[in-house]
Each structure stands twice: as structure tokens, then as C-alpha cells.
CSV table of C-alpha atoms and ligand atoms in Angstrom, one decimal:
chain,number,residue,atom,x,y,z
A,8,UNK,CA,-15.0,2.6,-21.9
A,9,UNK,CA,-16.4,-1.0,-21.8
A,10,UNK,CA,-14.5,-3.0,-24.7
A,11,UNK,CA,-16.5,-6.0,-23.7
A,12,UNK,CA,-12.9,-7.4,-24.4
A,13,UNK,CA,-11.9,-8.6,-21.1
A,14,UNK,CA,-10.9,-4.8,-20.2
A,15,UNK,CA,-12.3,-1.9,-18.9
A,16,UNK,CA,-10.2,1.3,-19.3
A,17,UNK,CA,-9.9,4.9,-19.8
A,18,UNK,CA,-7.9,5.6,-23.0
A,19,UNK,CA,-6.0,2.8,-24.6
A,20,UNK,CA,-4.2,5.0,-27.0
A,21,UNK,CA,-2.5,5.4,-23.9
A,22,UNK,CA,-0.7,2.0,-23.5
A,23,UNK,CA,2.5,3.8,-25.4
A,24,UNK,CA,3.0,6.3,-22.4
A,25,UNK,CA,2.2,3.4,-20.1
A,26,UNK,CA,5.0,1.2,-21.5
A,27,UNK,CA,7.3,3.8,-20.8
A,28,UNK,CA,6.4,4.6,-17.5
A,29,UNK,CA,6.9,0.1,-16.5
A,30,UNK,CA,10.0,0.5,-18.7
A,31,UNK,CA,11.5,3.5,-16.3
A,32,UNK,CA,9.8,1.1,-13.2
A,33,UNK,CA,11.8,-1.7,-14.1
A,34,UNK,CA,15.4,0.1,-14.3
A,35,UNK,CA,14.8,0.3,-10.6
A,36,UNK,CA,13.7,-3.0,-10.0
A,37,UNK,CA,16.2,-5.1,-10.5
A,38,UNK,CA,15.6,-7.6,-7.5
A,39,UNK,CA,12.1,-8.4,-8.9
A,40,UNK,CA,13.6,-8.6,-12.0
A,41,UNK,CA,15.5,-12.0,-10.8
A,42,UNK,CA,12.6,-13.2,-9.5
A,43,UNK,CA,11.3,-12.5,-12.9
A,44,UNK,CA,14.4,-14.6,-15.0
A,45,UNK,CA,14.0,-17.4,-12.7
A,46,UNK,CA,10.2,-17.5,-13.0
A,47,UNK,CA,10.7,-17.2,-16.4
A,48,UNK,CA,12.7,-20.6,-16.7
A,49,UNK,CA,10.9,-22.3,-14.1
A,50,UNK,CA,7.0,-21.4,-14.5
A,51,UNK,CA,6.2,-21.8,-10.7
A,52,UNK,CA,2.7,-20.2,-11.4
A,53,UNK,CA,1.9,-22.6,-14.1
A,54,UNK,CA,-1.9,-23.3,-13.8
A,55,UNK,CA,-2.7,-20.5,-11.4
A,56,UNK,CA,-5.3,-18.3,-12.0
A,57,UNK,CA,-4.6,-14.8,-9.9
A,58,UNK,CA,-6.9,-12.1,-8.8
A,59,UNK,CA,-5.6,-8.9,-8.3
A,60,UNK,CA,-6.8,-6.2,-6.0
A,61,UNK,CA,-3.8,-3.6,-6.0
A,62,UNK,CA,-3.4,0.2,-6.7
A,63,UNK,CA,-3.1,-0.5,-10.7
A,64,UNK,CA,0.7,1.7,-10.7
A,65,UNK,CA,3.8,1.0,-13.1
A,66,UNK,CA,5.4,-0.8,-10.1
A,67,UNK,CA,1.8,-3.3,-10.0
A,68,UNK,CA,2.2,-3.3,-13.4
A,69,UNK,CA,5.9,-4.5,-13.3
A,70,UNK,CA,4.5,-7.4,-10.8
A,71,UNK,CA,1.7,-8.3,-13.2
A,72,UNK,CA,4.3,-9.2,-15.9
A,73,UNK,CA,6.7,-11.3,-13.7
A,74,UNK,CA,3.4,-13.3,-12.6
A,75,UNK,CA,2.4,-13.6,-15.6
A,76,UNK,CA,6.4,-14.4,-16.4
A,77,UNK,CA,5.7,-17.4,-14.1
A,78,UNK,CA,2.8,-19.1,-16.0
A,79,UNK,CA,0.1,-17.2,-14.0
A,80,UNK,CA,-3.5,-15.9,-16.0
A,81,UNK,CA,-4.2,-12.7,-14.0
A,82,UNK,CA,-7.9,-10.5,-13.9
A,83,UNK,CA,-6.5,-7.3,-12.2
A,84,UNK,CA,-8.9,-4.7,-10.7
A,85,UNK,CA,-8.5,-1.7,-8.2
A,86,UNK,CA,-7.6,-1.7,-5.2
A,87,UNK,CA,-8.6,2.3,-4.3
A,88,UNK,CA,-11.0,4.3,-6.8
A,89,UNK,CA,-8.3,6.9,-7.0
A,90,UNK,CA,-4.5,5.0,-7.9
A,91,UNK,CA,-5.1,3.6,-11.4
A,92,UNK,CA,-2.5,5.3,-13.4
A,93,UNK,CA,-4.8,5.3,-16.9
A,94,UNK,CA,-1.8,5.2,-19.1
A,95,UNK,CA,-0.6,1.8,-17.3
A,96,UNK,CA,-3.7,0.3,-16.9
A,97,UNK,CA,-3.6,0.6,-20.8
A,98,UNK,CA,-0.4,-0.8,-21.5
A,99,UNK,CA,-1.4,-3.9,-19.5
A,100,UNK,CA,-4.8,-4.2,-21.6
A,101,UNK,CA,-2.7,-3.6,-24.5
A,102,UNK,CA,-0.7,-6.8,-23.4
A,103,UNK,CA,-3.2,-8.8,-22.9
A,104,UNK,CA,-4.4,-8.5,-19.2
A,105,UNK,CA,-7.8,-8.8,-18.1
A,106,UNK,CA,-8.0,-5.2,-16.3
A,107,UNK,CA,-10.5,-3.5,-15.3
A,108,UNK,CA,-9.4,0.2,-13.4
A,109,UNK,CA,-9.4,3.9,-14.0
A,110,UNK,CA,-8.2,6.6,-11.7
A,111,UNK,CA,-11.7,8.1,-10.3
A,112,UNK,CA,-13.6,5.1,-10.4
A,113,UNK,CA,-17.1,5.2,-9.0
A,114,UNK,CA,-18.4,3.0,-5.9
A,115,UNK,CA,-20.6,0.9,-8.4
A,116,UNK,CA,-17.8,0.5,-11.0
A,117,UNK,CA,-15.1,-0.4,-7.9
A,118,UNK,CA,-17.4,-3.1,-7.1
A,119,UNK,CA,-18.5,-4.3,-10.5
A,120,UNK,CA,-14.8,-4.4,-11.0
A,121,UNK,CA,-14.1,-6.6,-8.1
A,122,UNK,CA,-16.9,-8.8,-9.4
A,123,UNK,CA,-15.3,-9.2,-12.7
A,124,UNK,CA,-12.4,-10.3,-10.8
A,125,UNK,CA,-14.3,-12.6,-9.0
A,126,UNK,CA,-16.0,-14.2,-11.7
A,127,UNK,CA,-12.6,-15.0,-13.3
A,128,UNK,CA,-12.6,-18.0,-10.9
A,129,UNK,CA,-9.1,-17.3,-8.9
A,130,UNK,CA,-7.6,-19.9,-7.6
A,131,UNK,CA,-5.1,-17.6,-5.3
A,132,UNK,CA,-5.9,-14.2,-4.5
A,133,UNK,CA,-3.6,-10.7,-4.3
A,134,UNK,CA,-5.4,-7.9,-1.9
A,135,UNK,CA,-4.0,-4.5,-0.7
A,136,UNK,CA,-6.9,-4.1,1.8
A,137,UNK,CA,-8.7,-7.1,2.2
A,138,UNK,CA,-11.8,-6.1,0.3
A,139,UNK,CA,-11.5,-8.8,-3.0
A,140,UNK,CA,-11.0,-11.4,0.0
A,141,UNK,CA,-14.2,-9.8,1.9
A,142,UNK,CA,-16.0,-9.6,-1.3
A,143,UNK,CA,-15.1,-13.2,-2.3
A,144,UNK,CA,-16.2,-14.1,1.1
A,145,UNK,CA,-19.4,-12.1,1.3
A,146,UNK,CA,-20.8,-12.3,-2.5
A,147,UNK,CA,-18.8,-15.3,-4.2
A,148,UNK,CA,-17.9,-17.6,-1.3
A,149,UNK,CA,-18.7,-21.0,-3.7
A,150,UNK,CA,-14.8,-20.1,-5.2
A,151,UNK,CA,-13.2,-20.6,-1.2
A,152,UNK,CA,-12.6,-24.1,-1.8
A,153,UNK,CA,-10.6,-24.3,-5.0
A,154,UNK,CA,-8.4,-21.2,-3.5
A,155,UNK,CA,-5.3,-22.4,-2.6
A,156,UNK,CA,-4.4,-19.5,-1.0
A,157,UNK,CA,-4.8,-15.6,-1.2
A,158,UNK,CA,-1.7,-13.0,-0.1
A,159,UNK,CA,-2.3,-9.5,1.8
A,160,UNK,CA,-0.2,-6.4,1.2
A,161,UNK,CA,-1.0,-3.8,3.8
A,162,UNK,CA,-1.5,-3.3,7.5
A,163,UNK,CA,-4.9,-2.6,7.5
A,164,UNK,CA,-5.6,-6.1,5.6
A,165,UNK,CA,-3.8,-8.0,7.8
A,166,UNK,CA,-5.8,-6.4,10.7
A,167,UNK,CA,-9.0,-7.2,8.5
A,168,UNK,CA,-8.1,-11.1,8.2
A,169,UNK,CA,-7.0,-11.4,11.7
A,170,UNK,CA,-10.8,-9.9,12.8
A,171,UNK,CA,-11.9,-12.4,10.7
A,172,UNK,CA,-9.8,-15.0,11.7
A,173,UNK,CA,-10.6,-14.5,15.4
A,174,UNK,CA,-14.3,-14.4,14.0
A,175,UNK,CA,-13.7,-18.1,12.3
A,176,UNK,CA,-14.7,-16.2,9.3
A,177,UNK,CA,-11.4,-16.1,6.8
A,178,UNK,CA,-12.2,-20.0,4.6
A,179,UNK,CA,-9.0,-20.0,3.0
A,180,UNK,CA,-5.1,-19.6,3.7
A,181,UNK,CA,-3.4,-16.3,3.6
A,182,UNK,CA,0.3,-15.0,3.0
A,183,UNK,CA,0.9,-12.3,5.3
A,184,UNK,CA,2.7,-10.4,2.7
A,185,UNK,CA,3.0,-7.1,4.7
A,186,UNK,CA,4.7,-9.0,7.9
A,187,UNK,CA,7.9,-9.6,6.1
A,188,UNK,CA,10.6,-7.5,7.3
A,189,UNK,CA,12.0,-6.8,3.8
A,190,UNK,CA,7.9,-5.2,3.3
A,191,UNK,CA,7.0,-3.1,6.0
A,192,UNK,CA,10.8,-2.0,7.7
A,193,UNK,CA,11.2,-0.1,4.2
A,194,UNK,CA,7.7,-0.1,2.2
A,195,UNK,CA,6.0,1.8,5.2
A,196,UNK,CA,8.5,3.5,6.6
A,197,UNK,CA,10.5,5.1,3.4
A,198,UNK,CA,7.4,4.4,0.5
A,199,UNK,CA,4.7,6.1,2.9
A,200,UNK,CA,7.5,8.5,4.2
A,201,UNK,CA,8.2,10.0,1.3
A,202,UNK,CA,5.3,9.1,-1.4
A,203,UNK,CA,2.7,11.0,1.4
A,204,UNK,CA,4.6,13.9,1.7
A,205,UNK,CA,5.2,14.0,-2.3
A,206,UNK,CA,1.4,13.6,-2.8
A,207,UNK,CA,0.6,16.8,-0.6
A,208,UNK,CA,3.1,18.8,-2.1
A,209,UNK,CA,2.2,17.9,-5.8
A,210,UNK,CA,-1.6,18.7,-4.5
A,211,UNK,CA,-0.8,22.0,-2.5
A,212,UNK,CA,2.8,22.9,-3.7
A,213,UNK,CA,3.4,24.7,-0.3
A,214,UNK,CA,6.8,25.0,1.0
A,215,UNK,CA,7.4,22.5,4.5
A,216,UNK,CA,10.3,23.7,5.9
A,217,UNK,CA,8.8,26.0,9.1
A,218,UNK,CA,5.5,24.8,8.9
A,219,UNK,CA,3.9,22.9,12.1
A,220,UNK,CA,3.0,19.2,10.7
A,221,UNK,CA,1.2,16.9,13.1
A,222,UNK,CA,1.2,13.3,11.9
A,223,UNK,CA,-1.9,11.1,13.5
A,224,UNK,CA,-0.3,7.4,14.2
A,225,UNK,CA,3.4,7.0,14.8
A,226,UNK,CA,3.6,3.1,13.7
A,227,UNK,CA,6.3,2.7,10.5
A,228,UNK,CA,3.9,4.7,8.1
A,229,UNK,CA,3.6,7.7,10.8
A,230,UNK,CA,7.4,7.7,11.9
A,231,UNK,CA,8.6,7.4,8.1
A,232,UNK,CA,6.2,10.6,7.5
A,233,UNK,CA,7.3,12.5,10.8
A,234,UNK,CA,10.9,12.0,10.1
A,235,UNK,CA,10.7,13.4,6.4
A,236,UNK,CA,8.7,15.8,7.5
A,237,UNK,CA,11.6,17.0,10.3
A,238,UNK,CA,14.1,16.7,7.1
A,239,UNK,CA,12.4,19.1,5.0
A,240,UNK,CA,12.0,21.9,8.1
A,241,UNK,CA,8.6,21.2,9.5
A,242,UNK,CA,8.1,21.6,13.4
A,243,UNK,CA,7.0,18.2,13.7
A,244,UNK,CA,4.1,17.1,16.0
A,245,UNK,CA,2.5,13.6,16.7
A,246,UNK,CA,-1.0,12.4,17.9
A,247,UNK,CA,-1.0,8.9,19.0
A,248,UNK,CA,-3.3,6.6,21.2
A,249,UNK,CA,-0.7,3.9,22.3
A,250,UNK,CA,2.0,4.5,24.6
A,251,UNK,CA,4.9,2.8,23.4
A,252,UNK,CA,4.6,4.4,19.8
A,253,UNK,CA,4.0,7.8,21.8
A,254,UNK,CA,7.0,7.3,24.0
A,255,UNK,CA,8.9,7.0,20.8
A,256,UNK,CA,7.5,9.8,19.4
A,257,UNK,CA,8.9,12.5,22.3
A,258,UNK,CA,12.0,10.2,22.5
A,259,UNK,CA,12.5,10.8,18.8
A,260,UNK,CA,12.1,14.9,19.4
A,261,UNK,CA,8.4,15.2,18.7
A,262,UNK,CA,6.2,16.9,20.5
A,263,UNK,CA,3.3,14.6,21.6
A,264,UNK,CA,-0.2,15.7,22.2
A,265,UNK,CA,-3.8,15.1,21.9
A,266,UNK,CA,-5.3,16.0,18.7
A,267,UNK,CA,-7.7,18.3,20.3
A,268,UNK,CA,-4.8,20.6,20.8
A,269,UNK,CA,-3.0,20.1,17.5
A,270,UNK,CA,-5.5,21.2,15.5
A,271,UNK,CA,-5.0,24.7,16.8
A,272,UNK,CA,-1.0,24.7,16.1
A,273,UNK,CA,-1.1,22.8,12.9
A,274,UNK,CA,-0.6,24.0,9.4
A,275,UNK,CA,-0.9,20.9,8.0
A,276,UNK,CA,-2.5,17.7,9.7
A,277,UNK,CA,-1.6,13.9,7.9
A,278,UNK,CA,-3.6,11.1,9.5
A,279,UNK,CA,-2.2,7.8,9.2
A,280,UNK,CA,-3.3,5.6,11.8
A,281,UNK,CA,-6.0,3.0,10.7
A,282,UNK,CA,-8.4,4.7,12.5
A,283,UNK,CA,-12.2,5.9,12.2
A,284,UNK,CA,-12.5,9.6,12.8
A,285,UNK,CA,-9.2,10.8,13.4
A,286,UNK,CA,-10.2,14.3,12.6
A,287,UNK,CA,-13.6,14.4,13.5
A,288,UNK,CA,-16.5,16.9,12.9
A,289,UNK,CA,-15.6,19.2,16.2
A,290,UNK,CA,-11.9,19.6,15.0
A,291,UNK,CA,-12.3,21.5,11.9
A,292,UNK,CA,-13.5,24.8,13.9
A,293,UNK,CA,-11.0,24.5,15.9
A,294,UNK,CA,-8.1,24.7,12.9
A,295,UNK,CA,-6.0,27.3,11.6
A,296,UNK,CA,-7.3,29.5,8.8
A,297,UNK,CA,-5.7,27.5,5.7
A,298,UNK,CA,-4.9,24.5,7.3
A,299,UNK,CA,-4.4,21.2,4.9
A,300,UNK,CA,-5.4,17.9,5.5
A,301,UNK,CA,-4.4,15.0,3.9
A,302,UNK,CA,-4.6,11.0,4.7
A,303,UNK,CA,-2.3,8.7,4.3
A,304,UNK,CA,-4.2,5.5,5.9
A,305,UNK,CA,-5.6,2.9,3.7
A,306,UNK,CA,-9.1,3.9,4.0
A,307,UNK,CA,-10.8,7.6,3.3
A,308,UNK,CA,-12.5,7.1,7.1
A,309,UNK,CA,-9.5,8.8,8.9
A,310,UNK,CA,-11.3,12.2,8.0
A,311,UNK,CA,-14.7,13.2,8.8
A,312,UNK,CA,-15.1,14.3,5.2
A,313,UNK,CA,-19.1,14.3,5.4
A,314,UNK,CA,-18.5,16.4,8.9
A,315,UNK,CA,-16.6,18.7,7.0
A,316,UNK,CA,-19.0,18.8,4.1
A,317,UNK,CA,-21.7,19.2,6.5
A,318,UNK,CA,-20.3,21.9,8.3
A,319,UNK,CA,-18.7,23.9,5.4
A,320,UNK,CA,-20.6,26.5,3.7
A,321,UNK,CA,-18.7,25.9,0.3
A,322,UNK,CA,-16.4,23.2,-1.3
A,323,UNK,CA,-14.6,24.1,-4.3
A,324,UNK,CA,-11.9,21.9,-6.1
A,325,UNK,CA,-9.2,24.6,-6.5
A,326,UNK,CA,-6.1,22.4,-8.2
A,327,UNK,CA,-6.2,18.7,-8.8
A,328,UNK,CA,-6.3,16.6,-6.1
A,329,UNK,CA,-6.9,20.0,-3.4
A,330,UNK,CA,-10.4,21.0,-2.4
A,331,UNK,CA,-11.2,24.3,-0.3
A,332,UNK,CA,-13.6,24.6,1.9
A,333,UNK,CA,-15.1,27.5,3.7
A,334,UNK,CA,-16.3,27.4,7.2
A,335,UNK,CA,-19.5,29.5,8.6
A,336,UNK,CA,-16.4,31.5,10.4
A,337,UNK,CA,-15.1,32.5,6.6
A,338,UNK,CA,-12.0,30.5,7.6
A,339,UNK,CA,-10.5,28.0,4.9
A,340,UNK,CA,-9.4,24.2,5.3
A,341,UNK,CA,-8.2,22.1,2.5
A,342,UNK,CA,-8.4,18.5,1.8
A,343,UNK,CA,-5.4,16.3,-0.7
A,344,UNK,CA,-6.9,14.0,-2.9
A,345,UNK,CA,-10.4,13.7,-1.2
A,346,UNK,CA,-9.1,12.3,1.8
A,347,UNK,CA,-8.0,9.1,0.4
A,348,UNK,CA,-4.6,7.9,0.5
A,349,UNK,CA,-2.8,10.9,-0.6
A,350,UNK,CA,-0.2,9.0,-2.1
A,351,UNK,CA,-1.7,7.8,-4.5
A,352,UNK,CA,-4.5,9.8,-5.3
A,353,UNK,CA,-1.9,13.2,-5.7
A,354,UNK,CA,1.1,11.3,-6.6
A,355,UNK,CA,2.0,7.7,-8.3
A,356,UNK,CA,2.9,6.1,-4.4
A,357,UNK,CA,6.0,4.7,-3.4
A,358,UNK,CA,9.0,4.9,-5.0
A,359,UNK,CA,10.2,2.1,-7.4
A,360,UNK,CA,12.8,0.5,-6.0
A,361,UNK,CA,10.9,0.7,-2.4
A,362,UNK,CA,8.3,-1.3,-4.5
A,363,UNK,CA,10.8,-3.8,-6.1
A,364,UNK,CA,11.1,-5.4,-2.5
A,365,UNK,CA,7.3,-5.2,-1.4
A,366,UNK,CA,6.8,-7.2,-5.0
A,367,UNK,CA,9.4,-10.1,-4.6
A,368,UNK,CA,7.4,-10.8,-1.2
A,369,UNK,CA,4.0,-11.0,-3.7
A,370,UNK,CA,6.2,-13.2,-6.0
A,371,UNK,CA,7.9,-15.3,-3.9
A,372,UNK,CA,4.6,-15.8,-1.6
A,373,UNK,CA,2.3,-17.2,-4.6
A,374,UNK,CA,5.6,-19.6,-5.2
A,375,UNK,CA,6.0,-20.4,-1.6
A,376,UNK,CA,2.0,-21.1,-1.8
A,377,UNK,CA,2.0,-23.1,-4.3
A,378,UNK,CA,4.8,-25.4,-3.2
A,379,UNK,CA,3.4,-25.9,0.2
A,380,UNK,CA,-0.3,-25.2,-0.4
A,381,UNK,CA,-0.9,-28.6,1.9
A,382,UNK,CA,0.9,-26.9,4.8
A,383,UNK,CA,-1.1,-23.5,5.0
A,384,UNK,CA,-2.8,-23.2,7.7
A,385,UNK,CA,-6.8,-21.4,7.2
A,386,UNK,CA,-6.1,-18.5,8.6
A,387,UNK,CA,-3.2,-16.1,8.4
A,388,UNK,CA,0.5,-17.5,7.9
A,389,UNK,CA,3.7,-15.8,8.3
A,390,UNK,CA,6.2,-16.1,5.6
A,391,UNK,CA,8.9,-17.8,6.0
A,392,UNK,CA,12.5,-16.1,6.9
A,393,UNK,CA,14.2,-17.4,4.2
A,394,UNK,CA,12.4,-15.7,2.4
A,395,UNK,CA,12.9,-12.1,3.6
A,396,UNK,CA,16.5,-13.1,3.6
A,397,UNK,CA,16.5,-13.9,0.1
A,398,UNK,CA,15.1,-10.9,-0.8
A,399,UNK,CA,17.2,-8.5,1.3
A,400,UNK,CA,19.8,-10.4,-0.5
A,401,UNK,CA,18.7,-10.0,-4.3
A,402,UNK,CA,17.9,-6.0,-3.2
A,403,UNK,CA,21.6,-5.9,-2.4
A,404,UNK,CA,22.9,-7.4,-5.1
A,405,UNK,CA,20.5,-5.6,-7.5
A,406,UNK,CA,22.1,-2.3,-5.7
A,407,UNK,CA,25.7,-3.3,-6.3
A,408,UNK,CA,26.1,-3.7,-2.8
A,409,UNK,CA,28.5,-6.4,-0.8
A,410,UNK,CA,28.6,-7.2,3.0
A,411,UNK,CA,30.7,-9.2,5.5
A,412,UNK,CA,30.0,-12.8,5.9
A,413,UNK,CA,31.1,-14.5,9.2
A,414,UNK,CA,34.2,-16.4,10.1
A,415,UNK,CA,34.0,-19.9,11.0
A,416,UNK,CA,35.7,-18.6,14.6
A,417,UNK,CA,32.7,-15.8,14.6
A,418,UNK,CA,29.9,-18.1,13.9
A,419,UNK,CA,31.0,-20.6,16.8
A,420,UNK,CA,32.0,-18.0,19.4
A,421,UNK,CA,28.1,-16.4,18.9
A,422,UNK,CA,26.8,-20.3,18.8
A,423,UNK,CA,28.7,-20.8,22.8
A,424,UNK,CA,28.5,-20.0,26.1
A,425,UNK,CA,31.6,-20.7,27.2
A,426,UNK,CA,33.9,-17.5,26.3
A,427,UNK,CA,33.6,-14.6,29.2
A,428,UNK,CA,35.6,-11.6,30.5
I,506,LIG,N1,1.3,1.2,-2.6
I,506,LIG,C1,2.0,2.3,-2.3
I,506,LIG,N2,2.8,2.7,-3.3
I,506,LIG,C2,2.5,1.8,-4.3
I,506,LIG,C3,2.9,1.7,-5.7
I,506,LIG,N3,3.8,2.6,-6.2
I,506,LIG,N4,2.5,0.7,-6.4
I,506,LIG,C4,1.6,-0.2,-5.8
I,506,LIG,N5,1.1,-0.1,-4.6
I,506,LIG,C5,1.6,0.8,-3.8
């Protein structure tokens, strides 16, 4: 597998596949597309050298080439051992990217991988997760002071940066990617929503409608899943530890209970919370006989998977991506993708064009960085509005779409105080 060629993966004879799959990406990815023309022109990324930490899928792989579009030399690694898609990964070696990912990855190869990103020198970093930040940080720390700046794509990174940000820990700027609205209204919400729900069907291929789903964490991710879930016929039920989000759960129709007592009703339990342990070691006796678990949370820590193992008599992988195993009792649970995020490890994530938007906030960010690198705070910055605006807007236009723009009489009446009754 090791060309020694600045690459590292499965089966380049697959690059032709691979090209396809970008090619069908792209058609629906027209606002990053733009971005792409523009950067094209205008090289923003000149002299930037990027490391990538991301789920290596046909929509990273369309981000890779408008980065690369821009001027940028990119060393692209994993961000999760189980969402390379081989045949993409391939078509990006066969381009000319440093890359170094394939679906199933061991720990030791993950980490060697990140390393070989690392040792590429970045001088801006791209995480889903926080680890190549964390690794840099922990392993390589000499490269924090010719970083300009490094951009975070998910929830649980951002809560990673801001532990170490409170811990005076994080040595270099960060684009809170995942903040913008134009990211995590839509990415979370309708990506997780429906990609999660598409990974446990391709793993189990069970039918939804009248099943009993509980969904662990009713943040954007847990309400996008709960409300799919509802629209395919599942009685829908929702664990949650914070009131607010709980309230919204029963004010959305849910029923709203301790997970204790889920695990009893459930056919199928999704955990998506952020969370250690969500399903822990005592639950699994307590389930239904045939009861499937998947996780849709960053990490593979929302499951007690070594309780399980532990307690199981026998594990057998019974379809890709679907493990049984029995309990002492003789009673079965199954587990999606090994508990990782289910996804990606049983399907190829979110949706396209849910992905086109997510990506013009990584594009536009490493721009906005660049630009204003002497502005960045150390520590974790917002993105500018403008920015989300500007994307919302090239989404619309990429969908054809038109909408009002206010009147001159409109703009002053909501600018005053003066008009009443
Ligand atoms: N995260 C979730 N879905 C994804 C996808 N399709 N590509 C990259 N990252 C993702």
C-alpha cells in the first residue's frame, strides 16, 4: 500500500471510479463551485501549505481541488479510521495529492497518517475533530508559530479547542468553521438527519416506519435525526440531559425519558450527544431482543462497545457494517458500523449539496485567514457574518432560487422608532 510517493492508499486502479464519484459531487455543488472560479483567478491560498484532517469523501475531495484551485499544497489524512471512500482517496493520489487514508485504517496507521501530515510543515490547519490540532500540539508543537491559523469543522472540535482555550492550551488561531449558521442550521440538522439514518438502513436494511427509535442528544444533529425518523414512521423517543433541548423535545411530540427506560421500549437506539457512555455496560441487559444500535456522535465513546464485548458471549459480523452479538440471556443486540459514526462508516455522510455549504465556510475561512491573519485572536474566532451571508447567497443562486430585497420605505421603517398603532 505504501508507494513511498507521497501517498498511502488502498487501490489506485481505483482513481477512475473515484473521478466519477467528485464528478457526480460537484453537479451538486455549485456554490463551492464559485468559490472555486474566483479562487481560480485570484489564488488567495498562494503560498499556503494546508493539512487536512477530514473524512476523505467525494464532497472533501471536491474541497481539496478548489483549495488547491486557490494556490494551496495540501497533505490530506483521515479524520475517522472508517470514512475514506478508497476509490476517492485514489483519484486525489492520482492527481497529485499527498494522501494518506483508507476506509478501516488501524490506530497506528491513523496516527502515523496524522504524522505525515504533520511533518508536511502546515502553515494553516483543516480538522473535523480537533485531533491534527491536538496532535500538532502534543507531538509537533515547534510548527505552532509559523501557523497562521487552523479551521474546525465539527461540534465536538470546537468543544475540544474551547477546553483548551479555557486551559491556555490552543498556541495558534482558529476558524470556528462549524459556528456559521450557513454550517450547522443545515450540515447537522439535514446532513446528520438524513446521512445517520441512511447509514443504519444500508447496515441493517430494516424497515422504520413503526419501529420505536430513541435518539440520545436533541441538539441540531439529534432533532435532524428525530424528525426524519418521525417522517419515515418510527415512534420517536428522546434521551436528553439538558432542559431546554428536552423541553423541545416533548414540545416537538417526542416522548422524553431517561435512557434507563428507553432501552426497554426501543428497537433501535442512535446516540448522538458528544457524550461518554451514553449506553453504558448495565443498558444492554436491559434491551429488546434484536435491538440496533448505532452512533452518530463524532467519537466511538457514545457506546460502551468493550461493555458490550465484555458482556456478550459472541460477536459475529453478520453484513458489512452490522455486528450481532449474543448476550448470556441468548438475547441479540446489534451494533452499525462498529459504533463509529454511522454515517460514514455504513454510508458516504451527508448529502452533496448539504456539503457544498459546510465547504464554502472551509474555503472562504482559509481566505478570510489569510487576509486578516494579524487580526486573529489565539484562541477561537467566530467568522464573520458576511460571510455566512455570502454563502447563503451563492447556495441560492447555485439553486436557481430568487428572494425579496427590501424597499427603501421597509429598510427605514425597521431602522425607527417612531411609527406606532
Ligand atoms: N461529514 C459528514 N458528511 C460528510 C461528507 N459527505 N464529507 C465530508 N465530511 C462529512
Amino acid at each position: 500500500m505504501d508507494s513511498g510517493d507521497g501517498y498511502e492508499v488502498k487501490d489506485l486502479s481505483l482513481a477512475d471510479q473515484g473521478r466519477k464519484n467528485l464528478d457526480w459531487a460537484e453537479s451538486q455543488m455549485g456554490a463551492l463551485l464559485k468559490v472555486r472560479e474566483r479562487f481560480e483567478q485570484e489564488k488567495p491560498l498562494e503560498g499556503m501549505r494546508i493539512g487536512v484532517a477530514l473524512h476523505p469523501t467525494k464532497e472533501t475531495g471536491a474541497l481539496v481541488r478548489t483549495l488547491r484551485a486557490g494556490g494551496a499544497e495540501l497533505a490530506v489524512c483521515a479524520c475517522n479510521p472508517l470514512s475514506t471512500q478508497d476509490d476517492v482517496a485514489a483519484a486525489l493520489a492520482d492527481e497529485g495529492v499527498n494522501i494518506w487514508a483508507y476506509k478501516g485504517e488501524t490506530r497506528d496507521d491513523y496516527y502515523r497518517y496524522l504524522t505525515n501530515v504533520c511533518e508536511s510543515e502546515p502553515n494553516y490547519t483543516l480538522d473535523d475533530g480537533c485531533d491534527l490540532v491536538s496532535e500538532i500540539h502534543n507531538n509537533h508543537s515547534h510548527l505552532v508559530d509559523s501557523i497562521v491559523a487552523g479551521a474546525e469543522e465539527t461540534t465536538t472540535g470546537i468543544i475540544r479547542l474551547r477546553a483548551m482555550e479555557e486551559d491556555n492550551a490552543l498556541k495558534y488561531p482558529m476558524m470556528a468553521v462549524n459556528d456559521l449558521k450557513t454550517k450547522h442550521l443545515f450540515d447537522n440538522y439535514l446532513g446528520t438527519g438524513q446521512s445517520t439514518i441512511d447509514g443504519i438502513l444500508r447496515a441493517s436494511s430494516i424497515l422504520f416506519a413503526g419501529k420505536n427509535v430513541a435518539v440520545a442528544g436533541y441538539g441540531p444533529c439529534g432533532s435532524g435525526i428525530a424528525v426524519r425518523a418521525e417522517g419515515m414512521g418510527a415512534n420517536v423517543i428522546v434521551t436528553e440531559v439538558e432542559p431546554i433541548r428536552a423541553l423541545q423535545a416533548v414540545t416537538d411530540g417526542y416522548r422524553v425519558m431517561p435512557m434507563n427506560d428507553a432501552v426497554r421500549e426501543a428497537d433501535v437506539i442512535i446516540t448522538v450527544t458528544g457524550g461518554k457512555h451514553v449506553i453504558n455496560k448495565e443498558h444492554f441487559s436491559a434491551m429488546k431482543d434484536g435491538a440496533i444500535l448505532a452512533n452518530s456522535g463524532h467519537f466511538d465513546i457514545e457506546i460502551d462497545l468493550a461493555g458490550l464485548e465484555d458482556v456478550a458471549t459472541k460477536k459475529e459480523t453478520i453484513r458489512t457494517a452490522f455486528d450481532r452479538y449474543t448476550l448470556p440471556s441468548g438475547k441479540h443486540v446489534y451494533v452499525c458500523g462498529e459504533g463509529r459514526l454511522v454515517n460514514l462508516a455504513a454510508a458516504e455522510g451527508h448529502p452533496s449539496i448539504v456539503m457544498a455549504q459546510s465547504f464554502c465556510g472551509q474555503a472562504l475561512a482559509a481566505e478570510y485567514a489569510v487576509k486578516h491573519k494579524d487580526e486573529l485572536k489565539v484562541g477561537v474566532n467566530e467568522i464573520p457574518e458576511e460571510i455566512d451571508t455570502h454563502i447563503a447567497e451563492l447556495q441560492l443562486e447555485a439553486l436557481g432560487v430568487q428572494k425579496d430585497t427590501l424597499t427603501t420605505e421597509q429598510r427605514e421603517y425597521l431602522s425607527s422608532w417612531q411609527e406606532g398603532t
